Amino acid sequence: EVQLVQSGAEVKKPGESLKISCKVSGYSFTSYWIGWVRQMPGKGLEWMGIIYPGDSDPRYSPSFHGQITFSADKSVSTAYLQWSSLKASDSAMYYCARQYCGGGSCHFDYWGQGTLVTVSS
Amino acid sequence: DIQLTQSPSSLSASVGDRVTITCRASQTISPYLNWYQQQPGKVPKVVIYAASSLASGVPSRFSGRGSGTDFTLTISSLQPEDFGTYFCEHSYSTPYAFGQGTKLEIK
């Protein structure tokens, strides 16, 4: 059974750093892209980017490039999303999702449960 | 970068109604268009991928069609569990993107 299990909710202060995780099981971690999606309170889904755990190749949305970093650790089948200096506007739910690609088309077929990040002084 | 515009932004309908949601891309993306459903407080789930392919476990009352820049998601007979917000997403080239969402509410 494919599962993506994300780390728990975080409460941080502006300027702090943070790394959240997405541990996968039930499939080959290095064979599928992992995506990250932001959902601010009461708002829509925002595509942040994807990472290929096989070689840690990241693709960032321009909206997030330079603000976040993706990484992956093959030894523990876990993808990470990190910030070096959080802002209040980073407060949101963050989802990881497995990207399935077939016939040239890709979509997110399995999702983590989400990690709620709250940034407040 | 490719932008997606959904219409309407919100929609009120009754159980049994046929509803259609539209997604328009800023350039041709065919057939790399997906549809996701998100019920309140829940994780999104894919309902249609590659414009017209029904995702596993999704009822056949859901259908997708379209080509080029214009795509639709149709629910042939609304059921209570279909209410929520629907998002389109393109996977034509990175950066991929979601539409702003269509909130489907009970009339």
Short mmCIF file of N, CA and C in Angstrom, two decimals, chain A residues 37 39 43-47 50 59-62 95 99-101 103-109 111-114, chain B residues 1 31-34 36 38 41-46 49-51 87 89-91 94-100:
data_model
loop_
_atom_site.label_atom_id
_atom_site.label_comp_id
_atom_site.label_asym_id
_atom_site.label_seq_id
_atom_site.Cartn_x
_atom_site.Cartn_y
_atom_site.Cartn_z
N VAL A 37 2.82 21.03 -2.34
CA VAL A 37 1.69 21.90 -2.65
C VAL A 37 1.34 22.71 -1.40
N GLN A 39 -1.32 25.26 0.61
CA GLN A 39 -2.70 25.73 0.69
C GLN A 39 -2.80 26.67 1.88
N LYS A 43 -7.83 29.15 1.09
CA LYS A 43 -7.44 29.45 -0.29
C LYS A 43 -7.24 28.18 -1.12
N GLY A 44 -6.79 28.36 -2.34
CA GLY A 44 -6.62 27.26 -3.26
C GLY A 44 -5.28 26.57 -3.14
N LEU A 45 -5.07 25.63 -4.04
CA LEU A 45 -3.83 24.86 -4.09
C LEU A 45 -2.79 25.61 -4.91
N GLU A 46 -1.55 25.61 -4.42
CA GLU A 46 -0.44 26.26 -5.14
C GLU A 46 0.67 25.23 -5.36
N TRP A 47 1.07 25.09 -6.62
CA TRP A 47 2.11 24.13 -6.98
C TRP A 47 3.47 24.75 -6.65
N ILE A 50 8.63 20.17 -7.57
CA ILE A 50 8.80 18.73 -7.47
C ILE A 50 10.28 18.40 -7.31
N ARG A 59 12.71 20.94 -9.20
CA ARG A 59 12.11 21.92 -10.11
C ARG A 59 11.21 22.81 -9.28
N TYR A 60 11.57 24.07 -9.18
CA TYR A 60 10.81 24.99 -8.32
C TYR A 60 9.87 25.86 -9.14
N SER A 61 8.72 26.17 -8.57
CA SER A 61 7.90 27.21 -9.16
C SER A 61 8.61 28.55 -8.95
N PRO A 62 8.57 29.43 -9.94
CA PRO A 62 9.19 30.75 -9.76
C PRO A 62 8.65 31.49 -8.55
N TYR A 95 1.26 20.08 1.61
CA TYR A 95 1.06 18.69 1.23
C TYR A 95 2.23 18.20 0.38
N GLN A 99 4.01 11.98 -7.72
CA GLN A 99 3.64 12.30 -9.08
C GLN A 99 3.78 11.06 -9.94
N TYR A 100 2.66 10.64 -10.50
CA TYR A 100 2.67 9.52 -11.43
C TYR A 100 2.70 10.09 -12.85
N CYS A 101 3.59 9.56 -13.68
CA CYS A 101 3.68 9.99 -15.07
C CYS A 101 3.50 8.79 -15.98
N GLY A 103 2.45 8.02 -20.33
CA GLY A 103 2.05 8.55 -21.63
C GLY A 103 2.31 10.03 -21.77
N GLY A 104 3.32 10.51 -21.06
CA GLY A 104 3.67 11.93 -21.14
C GLY A 104 2.91 12.82 -20.20
N SER A 105 1.83 12.30 -19.61
CA SER A 105 1.01 13.08 -18.69
C SER A 105 1.35 12.71 -17.26
N CYS A 106 1.35 13.70 -16.38
CA CYS A 106 1.67 13.47 -14.97
C CYS A 106 0.55 14.01 -14.09
N HIS A 107 0.35 13.35 -12.97
CA HIS A 107 -0.60 13.85 -11.99
C HIS A 107 -0.21 13.33 -10.61
N PHE A 108 -0.74 13.97 -9.58
CA PHE A 108 -0.48 13.53 -8.21
C PHE A 108 -1.50 12.45 -7.86
N ASP A 109 -1.02 11.22 -7.66
CA ASP A 109 -1.96 10.13 -7.40
C ASP A 109 -2.08 9.74 -5.93
N TRP A 111 -1.33 11.33 -1.89
CA TRP A 111 -1.03 12.54 -1.14
C TRP A 111 -0.73 12.21 0.31
N GLY A 112 0.13 13.03 0.92
CA GLY A 112 0.30 12.99 2.36
C GLY A 112 -0.89 13.65 3.04
N GLN A 113 -0.91 13.55 4.35
CA GLN A 113 -2.06 14.06 5.10
C GLN A 113 -1.96 15.58 5.34
N GLY A 114 -0.81 16.15 5.02
CA GLY A 114 -0.61 17.58 5.19
C GLY A 114 0.12 17.90 6.48
N ASP B 1 5.15 31.35 -18.05
CA ASP B 1 4.52 30.24 -17.35
C ASP B 1 3.03 30.17 -17.75
N PRO B 31 -2.81 17.00 -23.97
CA PRO B 31 -3.94 16.69 -23.08
C PRO B 31 -3.56 16.71 -21.61
N TYR B 32 -2.57 17.53 -21.25
CA TYR B 32 -1.96 17.44 -19.93
C TYR B 32 -2.70 18.27 -18.89
N LEU B 33 -3.95 17.83 -18.63
CA LEU B 33 -4.81 18.57 -17.73
C LEU B 33 -5.47 17.58 -16.78
N ASN B 34 -5.36 17.87 -15.49
CA ASN B 34 -5.91 17.00 -14.46
C ASN B 34 -6.96 17.76 -13.63
N TYR B 36 -8.82 17.71 -9.71
CA TYR B 36 -8.79 17.21 -8.34
C TYR B 36 -10.03 17.68 -7.60
N GLN B 38 -11.44 18.37 -3.68
CA GLN B 38 -11.07 18.52 -2.28
C GLN B 38 -12.33 18.79 -1.47
N GLY B 41 -11.78 20.09 4.69
CA GLY B 41 -10.94 19.46 5.69
C GLY B 41 -10.24 18.19 5.24
N LYS B 42 -10.34 17.89 3.94
CA LYS B 42 -9.76 16.65 3.44
C LYS B 42 -8.60 16.92 2.49
N VAL B 43 -7.86 15.88 2.20
CA VAL B 43 -6.76 15.93 1.26
C VAL B 43 -7.31 15.90 -0.17
N PRO B 44 -6.72 16.65 -1.08
CA PRO B 44 -7.20 16.57 -2.48
C PRO B 44 -7.03 15.16 -3.03
N LYS B 45 -7.89 14.83 -3.99
CA LYS B 45 -7.72 13.56 -4.68
C LYS B 45 -7.99 13.77 -6.17
N VAL B 46 -7.26 13.05 -7.00
CA VAL B 46 -7.43 13.18 -8.43
C VAL B 46 -8.71 12.49 -8.86
N TYR B 49 -7.46 12.53 -15.03
CA TYR B 49 -6.11 12.88 -15.44
C TYR B 49 -5.99 12.79 -16.95
N ALA B 50 -5.00 13.46 -17.48
CA ALA B 50 -4.79 13.50 -18.94
C ALA B 50 -6.08 13.88 -19.67
N ALA B 51 -6.75 14.86 -19.15
CA ALA B 51 -7.95 15.48 -19.73
C ALA B 51 -9.22 14.64 -19.63
N PHE B 87 -10.26 21.59 -8.51
CA PHE B 87 -9.12 22.32 -9.04
C PHE B 87 -8.63 21.62 -10.32
N GLU B 89 -5.34 21.27 -12.94
CA GLU B 89 -3.89 21.37 -12.87
C GLU B 89 -3.33 20.97 -14.23
N HIS B 90 -2.35 21.71 -14.73
CA HIS B 90 -1.72 21.29 -15.99
C HIS B 90 -0.36 20.65 -15.65
N SER B 91 0.02 19.71 -16.51
CA SER B 91 1.35 19.09 -16.39
C SER B 91 2.05 19.13 -17.75
N THR B 94 7.08 22.16 -16.64
CA THR B 94 7.28 22.83 -15.35
C THR B 94 7.59 24.31 -15.57
N PRO B 95 7.07 25.18 -14.72
CA PRO B 95 6.30 24.88 -13.51
C PRO B 95 4.85 24.54 -13.83
N TYR B 96 4.38 23.41 -13.29
CA TYR B 96 2.97 23.09 -13.40
C TYR B 96 2.20 24.12 -12.57
N ALA B 97 0.89 24.09 -12.65
CA ALA B 97 0.10 25.06 -11.89
C ALA B 97 -1.33 24.55 -11.72
N PHE B 98 -1.97 25.04 -10.68
CA PHE B 98 -3.39 24.76 -10.44
C PHE B 98 -4.22 25.96 -10.85
N GLY B 99 -5.48 25.68 -11.22
CA GLY B 99 -6.45 26.75 -11.34
C GLY B 99 -6.83 27.23 -9.95
N GLN B 100 -7.61 28.30 -9.91
CA GLN B 100 -7.93 28.93 -8.62
C GLN B 100 -9.00 28.17 -7.85
#
